[in-house]
Short mmCIF file of C-alpha atoms in Angstrom, two decimals:
data_model
loop_
_atom_site.label_atom_id
_atom_site.label_comp_id
_atom_site.label_asym_id
_atom_site.label_seq_id
_atom_site.Cartn_x
_atom_site.Cartn_y
_atom_site.Cartn_z
CA UNK A 108 29.91 -20.03 -170.07
CA UNK A 109 28.72 -19.52 -166.50
CA UNK A 110 25.91 -17.27 -167.71
CA UNK A 111 24.80 -19.92 -170.22
CA UNK A 112 24.91 -22.58 -167.52
CA UNK A 113 22.83 -20.42 -165.22
CA UNK A 114 20.27 -19.72 -167.88
CA UNK A 115 20.05 -23.47 -168.67
CA UNK A 116 19.56 -24.29 -165.00
CA UNK A 117 16.81 -21.69 -164.73
CA UNK A 118 14.96 -23.06 -167.73
CA UNK A 119 15.27 -26.59 -166.29
CA UNK A 120 13.96 -25.55 -162.88
CA UNK A 121 11.08 -23.63 -164.40
CA UNK A 122 10.20 -26.69 -166.49
CA UNK A 123 10.29 -28.97 -163.48
CA UNK A 124 8.24 -26.37 -161.50
CA UNK A 125 5.75 -26.16 -164.34
CA UNK A 126 5.30 -29.94 -164.50
CA UNK A 127 4.73 -30.06 -160.76
CA UNK A 128 1.86 -27.59 -160.97
CA UNK A 129 -1.29 -29.53 -162.01
CA UNK A 130 -3.31 -26.31 -162.01
CA UNK A 131 -1.20 -24.83 -164.79
CA UNK A 132 -1.34 -27.98 -166.89
CA UNK A 133 -5.11 -28.14 -166.48
CA UNK A 134 -5.40 -24.43 -167.48
CA UNK A 135 -3.27 -24.96 -170.62
CA UNK A 136 -5.21 -28.08 -171.70
CA UNK A 137 -8.58 -26.31 -171.17
CA UNK A 138 -7.33 -23.33 -173.12
CA UNK A 139 -6.35 -25.69 -175.87
CA UNK A 140 -9.72 -27.44 -175.87
CA UNK A 141 -11.55 -24.07 -176.05
CA UNK A 142 -9.32 -22.94 -178.94
CA UNK A 143 -10.12 -26.23 -180.72
CA UNK A 144 -13.88 -25.48 -180.30
CA UNK A 145 -13.31 -22.03 -181.89
CA UNK A 146 -11.26 -23.62 -184.69
CA UNK A 147 -14.04 -26.16 -185.28
CA UNK A 148 -16.57 -23.26 -185.50
CA UNK A 149 -14.36 -21.40 -187.89
CA UNK A 150 -13.51 -24.42 -189.99
CA UNK A 151 -17.03 -25.60 -190.76
CA UNK A 152 -18.99 -23.18 -192.86
CA UNK A 153 -22.65 -22.44 -191.83
CA UNK A 154 -23.62 -21.98 -195.47
CA UNK A 155 -22.49 -25.49 -196.45
CA UNK A 156 -24.06 -27.14 -193.42
CA UNK A 157 -21.51 -29.95 -193.22
CA UNK A 158 -21.24 -30.38 -189.48
CA UNK A 159 -20.24 -33.85 -188.32
CA UNK A 160 -22.27 -33.73 -185.08
CA UNK A 161 -25.76 -35.15 -185.38
CA UNK A 162 -28.48 -34.53 -182.88
CA UNK A 163 -29.83 -37.86 -181.56
CA UNK A 164 -33.04 -36.21 -180.35
CA UNK A 165 -33.78 -34.81 -183.77
CA UNK A 166 -33.00 -38.19 -185.40
CA UNK A 167 -35.48 -40.06 -183.18
CA UNK A 168 -38.29 -37.60 -182.70
CA UNK A 169 -37.93 -35.43 -185.82
CA UNK A 170 -38.21 -32.30 -183.60
CA UNK A 171 -35.15 -30.13 -182.84
CA UNK A 172 -33.97 -30.02 -179.21
CA UNK A 173 -32.77 -27.02 -177.12
CA UNK A 174 -29.16 -27.31 -178.25
CA UNK A 175 -29.87 -27.89 -181.94
CA UNK A 176 -28.19 -25.34 -184.19
CA UNK A 177 -25.46 -24.61 -181.67
CA UNK A 178 -22.60 -25.37 -184.06
CA UNK A 179 -24.26 -23.20 -186.72
CA UNK A 180 -24.68 -20.44 -184.16
CA UNK A 181 -21.01 -20.68 -183.05
CA UNK A 182 -19.80 -20.51 -186.71
CA UNK A 183 -21.96 -17.49 -187.32
CA UNK A 184 -20.74 -15.74 -184.16
CA UNK A 185 -17.08 -16.41 -185.21
CA UNK A 186 -17.88 -14.78 -188.54
CA UNK A 187 -19.59 -11.85 -186.83
CA UNK A 188 -23.16 -12.59 -188.01
CA UNK A 189 -24.69 -12.28 -184.60
CA UNK A 190 -28.33 -11.72 -185.59
CA UNK A 191 -28.31 -14.93 -187.72
CA UNK A 192 -26.66 -16.75 -184.82
CA UNK A 193 -29.60 -15.84 -182.57
CA UNK A 194 -32.00 -17.24 -185.11
CA UNK A 195 -30.17 -20.59 -185.23
CA UNK A 196 -29.93 -20.99 -181.43
CA UNK A 197 -31.12 -18.51 -178.81
CA UNK A 198 -28.62 -19.72 -176.28
CA UNK A 199 -25.68 -19.90 -178.75
CA UNK A 200 -24.31 -16.53 -177.74
CA UNK A 201 -24.50 -17.32 -174.04
CA UNK A 202 -22.54 -20.59 -174.51
CA UNK A 203 -20.01 -18.91 -176.83
CA UNK A 204 -19.41 -16.16 -174.27
CA UNK A 205 -18.90 -18.85 -171.56
CA UNK A 206 -16.15 -20.45 -173.62
CA UNK A 207 -14.58 -17.08 -174.54
CA UNK A 208 -14.65 -16.02 -170.89
CA UNK A 209 -13.13 -19.32 -169.85
CA UNK A 210 -10.25 -18.85 -172.37
CA UNK A 211 -9.56 -15.42 -170.87
CA UNK A 212 -9.85 -16.79 -167.32
CA UNK A 213 -7.43 -19.69 -168.02
CA UNK A 214 -4.74 -17.23 -169.22
CA UNK A 215 -5.42 -14.65 -166.41
CA UNK A 216 -5.53 -17.19 -163.59
CA UNK A 217 -2.35 -18.90 -164.84
CA UNK A 218 -0.60 -15.52 -164.86
CA UNK A 219 -1.74 -14.65 -161.36
CA UNK A 220 -0.87 -18.18 -160.12
CA UNK A 221 2.70 -17.69 -161.21
CA UNK A 222 2.98 -14.04 -160.14
CA UNK A 223 1.45 -14.35 -156.70
CA UNK A 224 2.47 -17.68 -155.26
CA UNK A 225 1.15 -16.76 -151.76
CA UNK A 226 -2.42 -16.56 -152.94
CA UNK A 227 -2.55 -19.76 -154.93
CA UNK A 228 -5.05 -21.56 -152.71
CA UNK A 229 -7.45 -18.67 -152.69
CA UNK A 230 -6.97 -18.31 -156.42
CA UNK A 231 -7.91 -21.93 -157.18
CA UNK A 232 -11.03 -21.75 -154.87
CA UNK A 233 -12.10 -18.50 -156.59
CA UNK A 234 -11.54 -20.07 -159.98
CA UNK A 235 -13.62 -23.16 -159.11
CA UNK A 236 -16.50 -21.15 -157.70
CA UNK A 237 -16.39 -18.50 -160.42
CA UNK A 238 -16.22 -21.03 -163.29
CA UNK A 239 -18.96 -23.07 -161.65
CA UNK A 240 -21.32 -20.13 -161.34
CA UNK A 241 -20.63 -19.00 -164.91
CA UNK A 242 -21.13 -22.53 -166.12
CA UNK A 243 -24.55 -22.81 -164.38
CA UNK A 244 -25.65 -19.43 -165.76
CA UNK A 245 -24.63 -20.33 -169.29
CA UNK A 246 -25.94 -23.90 -169.38
CA UNK A 247 -28.98 -23.36 -167.22
CA UNK A 248 -31.54 -23.57 -170.08
CA UNK A 249 -30.02 -26.94 -171.20
CA UNK A 250 -30.04 -28.32 -167.67
CA UNK A 251 -33.62 -27.23 -167.23
CA UNK A 252 -34.53 -28.91 -170.53
CA UNK A 253 -32.84 -32.22 -169.49
CA UNK A 254 -34.50 -32.09 -166.03
CA UNK A 255 -37.95 -31.43 -167.50
CA UNK A 256 -37.53 -34.15 -170.11
CA UNK A 257 -36.46 -36.64 -167.45
CA UNK A 258 -39.22 -35.98 -164.95
CA UNK A 259 -42.18 -34.36 -166.80
CA UNK A 260 -42.38 -35.78 -170.32
CA UNK B 103 12.85 -42.60 -158.64
CA UNK B 104 10.22 -42.08 -155.98
CA UNK B 105 9.30 -38.73 -157.49
CA UNK B 106 8.59 -40.36 -160.83
CA UNK B 107 6.19 -42.75 -159.13
CA UNK B 108 4.33 -39.93 -157.46
CA UNK B 109 4.12 -38.04 -160.76
CA UNK B 110 2.53 -40.98 -162.52
CA UNK B 111 -0.44 -40.88 -160.09
CA UNK B 112 -0.62 -37.14 -160.40
CA UNK B 113 -0.61 -37.21 -164.21
CA UNK B 114 -3.45 -39.66 -164.19
CA UNK B 115 -5.32 -37.36 -161.87
CA UNK B 116 -4.82 -34.37 -164.16
CA UNK B 117 -5.97 -36.49 -167.15
CA UNK B 118 -8.98 -37.71 -165.19
CA UNK B 119 -9.97 -34.22 -164.14
CA UNK B 120 -9.69 -32.77 -167.63
CA UNK B 121 -11.72 -35.63 -169.14
CA UNK B 122 -14.23 -35.31 -166.38
CA UNK B 123 -14.76 -31.58 -166.93
CA UNK B 124 -15.07 -32.11 -170.74
CA UNK B 125 -17.58 -34.90 -170.08
CA UNK B 126 -19.56 -32.55 -167.78
CA UNK B 127 -19.74 -29.85 -170.43
CA UNK B 128 -20.79 -32.38 -173.11
CA UNK B 129 -23.31 -34.10 -170.85
CA UNK B 130 -25.43 -30.95 -170.35
CA UNK B 131 -25.68 -30.35 -174.07
CA UNK B 132 -28.78 -32.41 -175.12
CA UNK B 133 -27.53 -33.04 -178.69
CA UNK B 134 -24.30 -34.75 -177.61
CA UNK B 135 -25.23 -35.74 -174.05
CA UNK B 136 -25.41 -39.44 -174.83
CA UNK B 137 -21.94 -39.52 -176.32
CA UNK B 138 -20.47 -38.03 -173.12
CA UNK B 139 -20.80 -41.34 -171.36
CA UNK B 140 -17.71 -42.62 -173.19
CA UNK B 141 -15.27 -40.01 -171.86
CA UNK B 142 -17.09 -40.25 -168.54
CA UNK B 143 -16.20 -43.93 -168.23
CA UNK B 144 -12.62 -43.18 -169.38
CA UNK B 145 -12.34 -40.50 -166.67
CA UNK B 146 -13.61 -42.87 -163.98
CA UNK B 147 -11.09 -45.48 -165.02
CA UNK B 148 -8.26 -42.94 -165.06
CA UNK B 149 -9.23 -41.67 -161.60
CA UNK B 150 -9.48 -45.19 -160.26
CA UNK B 151 -6.09 -46.27 -161.51
CA UNK B 152 -4.57 -42.98 -160.28
CA UNK B 153 -6.09 -43.46 -156.83
CA UNK B 154 -4.64 -46.99 -156.60
CA UNK B 155 -1.24 -45.58 -157.61
CA UNK B 156 -1.60 -42.79 -155.04
CA UNK B 157 -2.53 -45.25 -152.32
CA UNK B 158 0.61 -47.28 -153.04
CA UNK B 159 2.96 -44.30 -152.98
CA UNK B 160 1.17 -42.17 -150.43
CA UNK B 161 0.97 -39.24 -152.87
CA UNK B 162 -1.71 -36.50 -152.72
CA UNK B 163 -5.17 -37.51 -153.94
CA UNK B 164 -6.99 -34.23 -154.15
CA UNK B 165 -6.95 -33.95 -157.95
CA UNK B 166 -7.91 -37.67 -158.36
CA UNK B 167 -10.89 -37.46 -156.06
CA UNK B 168 -12.08 -34.22 -157.72
CA UNK B 169 -11.73 -35.92 -161.09
CA UNK B 170 -13.59 -38.99 -159.91
CA UNK B 171 -16.50 -37.02 -158.36
CA UNK B 172 -16.94 -34.82 -161.49
CA UNK B 173 -16.71 -37.84 -163.77
CA UNK B 174 -19.33 -39.78 -161.79
CA UNK B 175 -21.74 -36.78 -161.75
CA UNK B 176 -21.16 -36.11 -165.49
CA UNK B 177 -21.66 -39.78 -166.38
CA UNK B 178 -24.91 -39.86 -164.39
CA UNK B 179 -26.18 -36.75 -166.23
CA UNK B 180 -25.18 -38.34 -169.52
CA UNK B 181 -26.79 -41.65 -168.61
CA UNK B 182 -30.04 -39.79 -167.72
CA UNK B 183 -30.21 -38.70 -171.33
CA UNK B 184 -30.97 -42.28 -172.37
CA UNK B 185 -34.24 -41.99 -170.43
CA UNK B 186 -34.87 -38.53 -171.85
CA UNK B 187 -34.52 -39.81 -175.42
CA UNK B 188 -36.63 -42.85 -174.60
CA UNK B 189 -39.40 -40.76 -173.16
CA UNK B 190 -39.43 -38.29 -176.02
CA UNK B 191 -39.44 -41.14 -178.49
CA UNK B 192 -42.42 -42.73 -176.69
CA UNK B 193 -44.19 -39.43 -176.88
CA UNK B 194 -43.49 -39.22 -180.56
CA UNK B 195 -44.88 -42.78 -181.14
CA UNK B 196 -41.66 -43.93 -182.74
CA UNK B 197 -40.46 -46.22 -179.99
CA UNK B 198 -43.07 -48.96 -179.32
CA UNK B 199 -43.66 -49.09 -175.58
CA UNK B 200 -44.24 -52.31 -173.56
CA UNK B 201 -47.95 -51.52 -173.54
CA UNK B 202 -48.09 -51.41 -177.31
CA UNK B 203 -46.31 -54.76 -177.55
CA UNK B 204 -48.82 -56.31 -175.14
CA UNK B 205 -51.77 -54.93 -177.17
CA UNK B 206 -50.24 -56.33 -180.36
CA UNK B 207 -49.73 -59.77 -178.75
CA UNK B 208 -53.33 -59.85 -177.49
CA UNK B 209 -54.65 -58.83 -180.91
CA UNK B 210 -52.68 -61.66 -182.58
CA UNK B 211 -53.93 -64.16 -180.00
CA UNK B 212 -57.56 -63.17 -180.41
CA UNK B 213 -57.33 -63.34 -184.25
CA UNK B 214 -55.80 -66.82 -183.98
CA UNK B 215 -58.42 -67.98 -181.54
CA UNK B 216 -61.21 -66.65 -183.75
CA UNK B 217 -59.90 -68.67 -186.65
CA UNK B 218 -60.56 -71.93 -184.71
CA UNK B 219 -63.67 -70.80 -182.84
CA UNK B 220 -66.85 -72.84 -182.29
CA UNK B 221 -69.99 -70.75 -182.23
CA UNK B 222 -73.40 -71.97 -181.04
CA UNK B 223 -76.60 -69.89 -181.10
CA UNK B 224 -79.67 -70.89 -179.21
CA UNK B 225 -83.02 -69.22 -179.71
CA UNK B 226 -86.09 -70.02 -177.62
CA UNK B 227 -89.42 -68.53 -178.36
CA UNK B 228 -92.85 -69.74 -177.11
CA UNK B 229 -91.61 -73.19 -176.33
CA UNK B 230 -89.87 -73.57 -179.69
CA UNK B 231 -86.19 -74.12 -179.60
CA UNK B 232 -83.78 -73.53 -182.43
CA UNK B 233 -80.10 -74.32 -182.10
CA UNK B 234 -77.50 -73.44 -184.67
CA UNK B 235 -74.01 -74.76 -184.24
CA UNK B 236 -71.05 -73.85 -186.42
CA UNK B 237 -67.32 -73.84 -186.21
CA UNK B 238 -64.96 -71.54 -188.01
CA UNK B 239 -62.15 -73.95 -188.02
CA UNK B 240 -60.40 -72.74 -191.09
CA UNK B 241 -58.18 -75.75 -191.73
CA UNK B 242 -61.04 -78.25 -191.32
CA UNK B 243 -63.32 -76.21 -193.57
CA UNK B 244 -60.65 -76.00 -196.19
CA UNK B 245 -60.17 -79.77 -196.06
CA UNK B 246 -63.85 -80.42 -196.30
CA UNK B 247 -64.00 -78.10 -199.29
CA UNK B 248 -61.20 -80.05 -200.91
CA UNK B 249 -63.08 -83.35 -200.16
CA UNK B 250 -66.21 -82.06 -201.80
CA UNK B 251 -64.25 -81.00 -204.81
CA UNK B 252 -62.60 -84.41 -204.86
CA UNK B 253 -59.16 -82.90 -205.12
CA UNK B 254 -56.73 -84.68 -202.76
CA UNK B 255 -57.43 -88.35 -202.10
CA UNK B 256 -55.14 -88.75 -199.15
CA UNK B 257 -56.66 -85.88 -197.41
CA UNK B 258 -60.13 -87.15 -198.19
CA UNK B 259 -59.28 -90.49 -196.64
CA UNK B 260 -58.10 -88.86 -193.47
CA UNK B 261 -61.36 -86.85 -193.31
CA UNK B 262 -63.35 -90.07 -193.82
CA UNK B 263 -61.53 -91.78 -191.03
CA UNK B 264 -62.25 -88.83 -188.83
CA UNK B 265 -65.90 -88.70 -189.74
CA UNK B 266 -66.61 -92.38 -190.17
CA UNK B 267 -70.13 -92.16 -188.95
CA UNK B 268 -71.01 -89.31 -191.18
CA UNK B 269 -72.02 -90.59 -194.65
CA UNK B 270 -71.01 -88.68 -197.73
CA UNK B 271 -73.45 -87.13 -200.13
CA UNK B 272 -72.88 -89.63 -202.95
CA UNK B 273 -72.54 -92.72 -200.72
CA UNK B 274 -75.49 -94.97 -200.29
CA UNK B 275 -76.29 -95.98 -196.76
CA UNK B 276 -77.09 -99.70 -196.40
CA UNK B 277 -80.61 -100.25 -195.29
CA UNK B 278 -81.30 -102.25 -192.12
CA UNK B 279 -83.27 -105.38 -192.74
#
């Protein structure tokens, strides 16, 4: 009885502790969002071409933009058709790797956050900087495209 | 009870931060960049409400401020895409620019003026002077044509009143004694 009560108390305290840690909640939600992106890529078939997202640029100008074919590319990468994915969008693999790496990072950083409570602050700073750098490397072509379109078109 | 109040602000901060980061990722993808303004505004509202809660309860604001800053930057990037789309559309001649509208207006005005234009040509050669005057008043010409054809009587009367001094072809002018 005492053992059961102790176990119950432990689970309650861990739950409270978990809810009081915004970093862990953020990590879990981000991991969920990334998983949803992968599920979306797996759910929609590249052969049927029934993606719900429409490119506004293509609709207006009739010409594809830098990010056109990204959903196609993701779907093909999920199915292991890498060469075809490159044809659909050159930067598709880069973006996909960013999301995959982020998924791994969310799990890994959450684990280290719980295991080494003394280094939490350093861990969050490292996560912010690391994720920021990876984000800029992955999305750089898109950002350059937006910048050029805004100032040079 | 106090802890619950603090948590409410904190939860809003987490929600704002997550929404802001998702907005940021969406904003830098040209295809869906414009749509990102919606979660951007939501994130700003969440962060604003969270900050007001935090100010009341003296709870930490780190997550809220981070969420607000990221949301504002992401919304700005997303908003800039409106100009990008506009510029590309202008380039593609599918979005009439202000200049095009002005040109169209001027063209319409000139065509309208030409319809009611009076033209006079003067030629002088070796002391001889020839003057040709004509007007391209469409309505008046049409009315005169109708008069000549003897179509509409009412209209013919009005023309007669207008040009009382001008005798008609068939009318006989009384001779002065």
